[in-house]
Amino acid sequence: MSLAGKCAVVTGGGRGIGRAVCLALAAQGADVVVNYAGSAEAAGETAKACRALGVRAIAVQADVADEAQAAALVETAVREMGGVDILVNNAGITRDGLLLRMSEDDFTRVLDTNLKGAFHCMKAACRGMMRRRAGRIVNISSVVGVRGNAGQANYAASKAGLIGLSKSAAKELASRGITVNCIAPGFIDTAMTAALPEAVKEKLLAEIPMGRFGAAEDVAAAAAFLASDAAAYITGQVLCVDGGMAM
């Protein structure tokens, strides 16, 4: 599963799942562009850890919800790294709340980052991939996008929309040698999920057949596989990395 000579752009790559994906791709030899929106320090640390694995890595700020910034992110990757062979859309936010109390702003902000952000990056990156007739796009959805979740109508909509976007793009791009797949993580132990109340965590744990929460590295391993030549004949799929939660 060597990715030597490839360049990967990972959105939201500074922390959690994004950081683990960056390191997994770097471990396979890929140069990495670590995108971040807010935390330059975390992204810089991730890029440094990738360079320690013997690859080139840079941190690039961009709010992917903004089309111009997403395009600039890809342009920077092309200019600094020579192109984009792998795109992992991981950037995501939450603004949880019950449907009747959710503001339009909270709904829109989540969709703008989680769904439109992926659209912006895919649109910008696939141009070069189409010219080279090769590319890998991996979108990080969620088990919530597969089965829904009370109090997360906006998040669920964004992640379910990402699945539909991925399947449509997979059909459009397959003839150009580009694969597009989704990973739907379950409950992964990250800073985002650590903020949940203990009672909520216990309830979620009871719903996981494997009886444990996942690690960011579990998701990263799946992303590295889908980015590799070993997955060359896989496209338009949703890989649930959730300990059986979505069954």
mmCIF file of C-alpha atoms in Angstrom:
data_model
loop_
_atom_site.group_PDB
_atom_site.id
_atom_site.type_symbol
_atom_site.label_atom_id
_atom_site.label_comp_id
_atom_site.label_asym_id
_atom_site.label_seq_id
_atom_site.Cartn_x
_atom_site.Cartn_y
_atom_site.Cartn_z
ATOM 1 C CA MET A 1 0.000 0.000 0.000
ATOM 2 C CA SER A 2 2.868 2.381 -0.741
ATOM 3 C CA LEU A 3 1.834 5.972 -1.420
ATOM 4 C CA ALA A 4 5.340 7.141 -2.261
ATOM 5 C CA GLY A 5 5.342 9.975 -4.765
ATOM 6 C CA LYS A 6 1.735 10.943 -3.980
ATOM 7 C CA CYS A 7 0.489 14.156 -2.429
ATOM 8 C CA ALA A 8 -2.465 14.139 -0.044
ATOM 9 C CA VAL A 9 -4.574 17.073 1.116
ATOM 10 C CA VAL A 10 -6.347 16.396 4.412
ATOM 11 C CA THR A 11 -8.877 18.994 5.540
ATOM 12 C CA GLY A 12 -9.223 19.474 9.287
ATOM 13 C CA GLY A 13 -5.911 17.666 9.585
ATOM 14 C CA GLY A 14 -4.544 19.204 12.754
ATOM 15 C CA ARG A 15 -6.337 17.123 15.344
ATOM 16 C CA GLY A 16 -8.261 13.935 16.038
ATOM 17 C CA ILE A 17 -9.178 11.813 13.043
ATOM 18 C CA GLY A 18 -7.598 14.295 10.641
ATOM 19 C CA ARG A 19 -4.237 14.126 12.392
ATOM 20 C CA ALA A 20 -4.348 10.323 12.459
ATOM 21 C CA VAL A 21 -5.139 10.253 8.723
ATOM 22 C CA CYS A 22 -2.219 12.586 7.971
ATOM 23 C CA LEU A 23 0.164 10.343 9.899
ATOM 24 C CA ALA A 24 -1.191 7.146 8.318
ATOM 25 C CA LEU A 25 -0.738 8.542 4.814
ATOM 26 C CA ALA A 26 2.718 9.865 5.643
ATOM 27 C CA ALA A 27 3.692 6.459 7.037
ATOM 28 C CA GLN A 28 2.903 5.020 3.602
ATOM 29 C CA GLY A 29 5.138 7.612 1.928
ATOM 30 C CA ALA A 30 2.682 10.315 0.871
ATOM 31 C CA ASP A 31 3.558 13.993 1.111
ATOM 32 C CA VAL A 32 0.872 15.758 3.131
ATOM 33 C CA VAL A 33 -0.845 19.127 3.111
ATOM 34 C CA VAL A 34 -2.371 19.588 6.561
ATOM 35 C CA ASN A 35 -5.329 21.937 6.280
ATOM 36 C CA TYR A 36 -6.668 23.799 9.290
ATOM 37 C CA ALA A 37 -9.200 26.548 9.906
ATOM 38 C CA GLY A 38 -8.293 27.811 13.358
ATOM 39 C CA SER A 39 -5.447 26.066 15.187
ATOM 40 C CA ALA A 40 -2.160 26.798 13.457
ATOM 41 C CA GLU A 41 -0.217 25.263 16.341
ATOM 42 C CA ALA A 42 -1.955 21.872 16.125
ATOM 43 C CA ALA A 43 -1.621 21.749 12.338
ATOM 44 C CA GLY A 44 2.041 22.691 12.577
ATOM 45 C CA GLU A 45 2.654 19.887 15.056
ATOM 46 C CA THR A 46 0.928 17.399 12.752
ATOM 47 C CA ALA A 47 3.003 18.546 9.783
ATOM 48 C CA LYS A 48 6.163 18.223 11.887
ATOM 49 C CA ALA A 49 5.194 14.675 12.897
ATOM 50 C CA CYS A 50 4.642 13.801 9.233
ATOM 51 C CA ARG A 51 8.058 15.184 8.261
ATOM 52 C CA ALA A 52 9.604 13.022 10.968
ATOM 53 C CA LEU A 53 8.346 10.053 8.937
ATOM 54 C CA GLY A 54 10.486 11.163 6.007
ATOM 55 C CA VAL A 55 7.964 12.948 3.790
ATOM 56 C CA ARG A 56 7.272 16.555 2.876
ATOM 57 C CA ALA A 57 4.467 18.180 4.846
ATOM 58 C CA ILE A 58 3.107 21.697 5.174
ATOM 59 C CA ALA A 59 0.255 23.271 7.129
ATOM 60 C CA VAL A 60 -2.125 25.487 5.145
ATOM 61 C CA GLN A 61 -4.890 27.627 6.614
ATOM 62 C CA ALA A 62 -8.223 27.686 4.790
ATOM 63 C CA ASP A 63 -11.869 27.737 5.768
ATOM 64 C CA VAL A 64 -13.180 25.196 3.274
ATOM 65 C CA ALA A 65 -16.724 26.510 3.715
ATOM 66 C CA ASP A 66 -15.519 29.433 1.585
ATOM 67 C CA GLU A 67 -15.120 28.423 -2.067
ATOM 68 C CA ALA A 68 -12.253 30.819 -2.742
ATOM 69 C CA GLN A 69 -10.273 29.593 0.268
ATOM 70 C CA ALA A 70 -10.841 25.944 -0.689
ATOM 71 C CA ALA A 71 -9.604 26.673 -4.212
ATOM 72 C CA ALA A 72 -6.569 28.472 -2.787
ATOM 73 C CA LEU A 73 -5.817 25.435 -0.604
ATOM 74 C CA VAL A 74 -5.682 23.184 -3.649
ATOM 75 C CA GLU A 75 -3.658 25.757 -5.599
ATOM 76 C CA THR A 76 -1.116 25.858 -2.762
ATOM 77 C CA ALA A 77 -0.844 22.068 -2.799
ATOM 78 C CA VAL A 78 -0.261 22.107 -6.555
ATOM 79 C CA ARG A 79 2.322 24.874 -6.312
ATOM 80 C CA GLU A 80 4.216 23.507 -3.309
ATOM 81 C CA MET A 81 3.799 19.754 -3.795
ATOM 82 C CA GLY A 82 3.240 19.355 -7.525
ATOM 83 C CA GLY A 83 -0.392 18.267 -7.463
ATOM 84 C CA VAL A 84 -3.145 16.591 -5.481
ATOM 85 C CA ASP A 85 -3.354 12.816 -5.822
ATOM 86 C CA ILE A 86 -5.381 12.159 -2.668
ATOM 87 C CA LEU A 87 -8.050 14.332 -1.070
ATOM 88 C CA VAL A 88 -9.450 13.469 2.347
ATOM 89 C CA ASN A 89 -12.385 15.668 3.334
ATOM 90 C CA ASN A 90 -12.393 15.467 7.101
ATOM 91 C CA ALA A 91 -13.152 19.046 8.201
ATOM 92 C CA GLY A 92 -16.296 19.123 10.301
ATOM 93 C CA ILE A 93 -18.069 21.000 13.059
ATOM 94 C CA THR A 94 -21.078 20.401 15.287
ATOM 95 C CA ARG A 95 -23.785 22.742 16.565
ATOM 96 C CA ASP A 96 -26.033 20.272 18.364
ATOM 97 C CA GLY A 97 -29.569 21.018 19.462
ATOM 98 C CA LEU A 98 -33.128 19.772 19.191
ATOM 99 C CA LEU A 99 -34.838 20.471 15.877
ATOM 100 C CA LEU A 100 -37.461 22.812 17.362
ATOM 101 C CA ARG A 101 -34.784 24.899 19.066
ATOM 102 C CA MET A 102 -32.118 24.845 16.355
ATOM 103 C CA SER A 103 -31.392 28.199 14.776
ATOM 104 C CA GLU A 104 -31.066 28.576 11.039
ATOM 105 C CA ASP A 105 -27.521 29.805 11.584
ATOM 106 C CA ASP A 106 -26.551 26.633 13.451
ATOM 107 C CA PHE A 107 -28.084 24.505 10.714
ATOM 108 C CA THR A 108 -26.410 26.442 7.913
ATOM 109 C CA ARG A 109 -22.965 26.660 9.514
ATOM 110 C CA VAL A 110 -22.744 22.879 9.919
ATOM 111 C CA LEU A 111 -23.816 22.191 6.343
ATOM 112 C CA ASP A 112 -21.497 24.889 5.008
ATOM 113 C CA THR A 113 -18.424 23.298 6.589
ATOM 114 C CA ASN A 114 -19.257 19.597 6.544
ATOM 115 C CA LEU A 115 -20.975 19.323 3.168
ATOM 116 C CA LYS A 116 -20.268 22.409 1.085
ATOM 117 C CA GLY A 117 -16.660 22.371 2.250
ATOM 118 C CA ALA A 118 -16.201 18.897 0.801
ATOM 119 C CA PHE A 119 -17.929 19.968 -2.417
ATOM 120 C CA HIS A 120 -15.622 22.976 -2.775
ATOM 121 C CA CYS A 121 -12.478 20.898 -2.259
ATOM 122 C CA MET A 122 -13.617 18.092 -4.546
ATOM 123 C CA LYS A 123 -14.472 20.529 -7.323
ATOM 124 C CA ALA A 124 -11.076 22.203 -7.069
ATOM 125 C CA ALA A 125 -9.014 19.010 -6.730
ATOM 126 C CA CYS A 126 -10.722 16.842 -9.336
ATOM 127 C CA ARG A 127 -9.655 19.091 -12.232
ATOM 128 C CA GLY A 128 -6.032 18.038 -11.906
ATOM 129 C CA MET A 129 -7.012 14.452 -11.154
ATOM 130 C CA MET A 130 -9.068 14.313 -14.345
ATOM 131 C CA ARG A 131 -6.136 15.560 -16.415
ATOM 132 C CA ARG A 132 -3.904 12.871 -14.910
ATOM 133 C CA ARG A 133 -6.705 10.296 -15.123
ATOM 134 C CA ALA A 134 -6.012 9.204 -11.553
ATOM 135 C CA GLY A 135 -7.020 10.210 -8.065
ATOM 136 C CA ARG A 136 -8.453 9.151 -4.733
ATOM 137 C CA ILE A 137 -11.118 11.072 -2.833
ATOM 138 C CA VAL A 138 -12.082 9.903 0.649
ATOM 139 C CA ASN A 139 -14.886 11.707 2.446
ATOM 140 C CA ILE A 140 -15.279 11.310 6.195
ATOM 141 C CA SER A 141 -19.008 10.962 6.846
ATOM 142 C CA SER A 142 -20.416 9.512 10.079
ATOM 143 C CA VAL A 143 -22.584 6.723 11.428
ATOM 144 C CA VAL A 144 -24.956 9.589 12.284
ATOM 145 C CA GLY A 145 -25.368 10.170 8.545
ATOM 146 C CA VAL A 146 -26.370 6.526 8.135
ATOM 147 C CA ARG A 147 -28.793 6.129 11.039
ATOM 148 C CA GLY A 148 -29.558 9.641 12.314
ATOM 149 C CA ASN A 149 -29.278 10.899 15.868
ATOM 150 C CA ALA A 150 -31.566 12.940 18.080
ATOM 151 C CA GLY A 151 -30.253 16.430 18.669
ATOM 152 C CA GLN A 152 -28.071 16.385 15.558
ATOM 153 C CA ALA A 153 -30.419 17.106 12.664
ATOM 154 C CA ASN A 154 -27.911 19.485 11.092
ATOM 155 C CA TYR A 155 -24.925 17.164 11.535
ATOM 156 C CA ALA A 156 -26.863 14.124 10.321
ATOM 157 C CA ALA A 157 -28.086 16.025 7.267
ATOM 158 C CA SER A 158 -24.564 17.138 6.416
ATOM 159 C CA LYS A 159 -23.087 13.667 6.763
ATOM 160 C CA ALA A 160 -25.935 11.948 4.898
ATOM 161 C CA GLY A 161 -25.560 14.565 2.176
ATOM 162 C CA LEU A 162 -21.857 13.763 1.990
ATOM 163 C CA ILE A 163 -22.721 10.148 1.216
ATOM 164 C CA GLY A 164 -25.003 11.207 -1.631
ATOM 165 C CA LEU A 165 -22.406 13.643 -2.923
ATOM 166 C CA SER A 166 -19.772 10.917 -2.879
ATOM 167 C CA LYS A 167 -21.900 8.405 -4.765
ATOM 168 C CA SER A 168 -22.814 10.940 -7.440
ATOM 169 C CA ALA A 169 -19.207 12.083 -7.851
ATOM 170 C CA ALA A 170 -18.055 8.458 -8.001
ATOM 171 C CA LYS A 171 -20.301 7.869 -11.015
ATOM 172 C CA GLU A 172 -19.122 11.053 -12.720
ATOM 173 C CA LEU A 173 -15.397 10.517 -12.159
ATOM 174 C CA ALA A 174 -14.943 6.746 -12.465
ATOM 175 C CA SER A 175 -14.192 6.876 -16.191
ATOM 176 C CA ARG A 176 -11.249 9.192 -15.426
ATOM 177 C CA GLY A 177 -9.643 6.748 -13.000
ATOM 178 C CA ILE A 178 -10.786 8.640 -9.904
ATOM 179 C CA THR A 179 -12.394 6.802 -7.010
ATOM 180 C CA VAL A 180 -14.673 8.474 -4.465
ATOM 181 C CA ASN A 181 -15.571 6.705 -1.245
ATOM 182 C CA CYS A 182 -16.941 7.502 2.208
ATOM 183 C CA ILE A 183 -15.895 6.377 5.634
ATOM 184 C CA ALA A 184 -18.614 6.488 8.288
ATOM 185 C CA PRO A 185 -16.923 6.441 11.704
ATOM 186 C CA GLY A 186 -18.928 5.453 14.730
ATOM 187 C CA PHE A 187 -18.126 6.756 18.204
ATOM 188 C CA ILE A 188 -14.425 7.615 17.996
ATOM 189 C CA ASP A 189 -12.497 8.738 21.046
ATOM 190 C CA THR A 190 -11.491 12.310 20.108
ATOM 191 C CA ALA A 191 -11.581 15.736 21.747
ATOM 192 C CA MET A 192 -14.944 16.401 20.074
ATOM 193 C CA THR A 193 -16.595 13.307 21.539
ATOM 194 C CA ALA A 194 -14.831 13.699 24.889
ATOM 195 C CA ALA A 195 -17.022 16.717 25.568
ATOM 196 C CA LEU A 196 -20.178 14.585 25.636
ATOM 197 C CA PRO A 197 -21.802 13.890 29.025
ATOM 198 C CA GLU A 198 -20.892 10.554 30.610
ATOM 199 C CA ALA A 199 -24.511 9.383 30.499
ATOM 200 C CA VAL A 200 -24.545 9.888 26.729
ATOM 201 C CA LYS A 201 -21.272 8.000 26.351
ATOM 202 C CA GLU A 202 -22.608 5.059 28.373
ATOM 203 C CA LYS A 203 -25.733 4.907 26.233
ATOM 204 C CA LEU A 204 -23.669 4.914 23.039
ATOM 205 C CA LEU A 205 -21.321 2.237 24.353
ATOM 206 C CA ALA A 206 -24.297 -0.045 24.961
ATOM 207 C CA GLU A 207 -25.181 0.253 21.247
ATOM 208 C CA ILE A 208 -21.763 -0.879 19.997
ATOM 209 C CA PRO A 209 -21.565 -4.659 19.454
ATOM 210 C CA MET A 210 -17.779 -4.671 19.856
ATOM 211 C CA GLY A 211 -18.198 -3.101 23.274
ATOM 212 C CA ARG A 212 -15.635 -0.320 22.938
ATOM 213 C CA PHE A 213 -15.177 3.095 21.394
ATOM 214 C CA GLY A 214 -13.008 3.396 18.310
ATOM 215 C CA ALA A 215 -9.671 5.145 17.972
ATOM 216 C CA ALA A 216 -8.766 7.735 15.372
ATOM 217 C CA GLU A 217 -6.198 5.281 14.055
ATOM 218 C CA ASP A 218 -9.005 2.844 13.166
ATOM 219 C CA VAL A 219 -10.444 5.420 10.788
ATOM 220 C CA ALA A 220 -7.027 6.426 9.500
ATOM 221 C CA ALA A 221 -6.197 2.857 8.525
ATOM 222 C CA ALA A 222 -9.365 2.682 6.427
ATOM 223 C CA ALA A 223 -8.533 6.012 4.784
ATOM 224 C CA ALA A 224 -5.015 4.857 3.915
ATOM 225 C CA PHE A 225 -6.447 1.709 2.322
ATOM 226 C CA LEU A 226 -8.995 3.604 0.231
ATOM 227 C CA ALA A 227 -6.271 6.033 -0.870
ATOM 228 C CA SER A 228 -4.041 3.212 -2.083
ATOM 229 C CA ASP A 229 -3.824 1.169 -5.268
ATOM 230 C CA ALA A 230 -5.161 -1.772 -3.261
ATOM 231 C CA ALA A 231 -8.576 -0.059 -3.449
ATOM 232 C CA ALA A 232 -8.369 0.810 -7.152
ATOM 233 C CA TYR A 233 -11.588 -1.086 -7.970
ATOM 234 C CA ILE A 234 -13.621 0.296 -5.080
ATOM 235 C CA THR A 235 -15.713 3.419 -5.613
ATOM 236 C CA GLY A 236 -19.024 4.868 -4.460
ATOM 237 C CA GLN A 237 -18.925 2.869 -1.237
ATOM 238 C CA VAL A 238 -19.577 3.681 2.410
ATOM 239 C CA LEU A 239 -17.229 1.899 4.812
ATOM 240 C CA CYS A 240 -18.586 1.945 8.363
ATOM 241 C CA VAL A 241 -15.779 1.963 10.927
ATOM 242 C CA ASP A 242 -18.043 1.743 13.933
ATOM 243 C CA GLY A 243 -17.624 -1.552 15.777
ATOM 244 C CA GLY A 244 -20.921 -2.744 14.302
ATOM 245 C CA MET A 245 -22.951 0.235 15.518
ATOM 246 C CA ALA A 246 -24.779 0.795 12.208
ATOM 247 C CA MET A 247 -25.816 -2.836 11.655
#
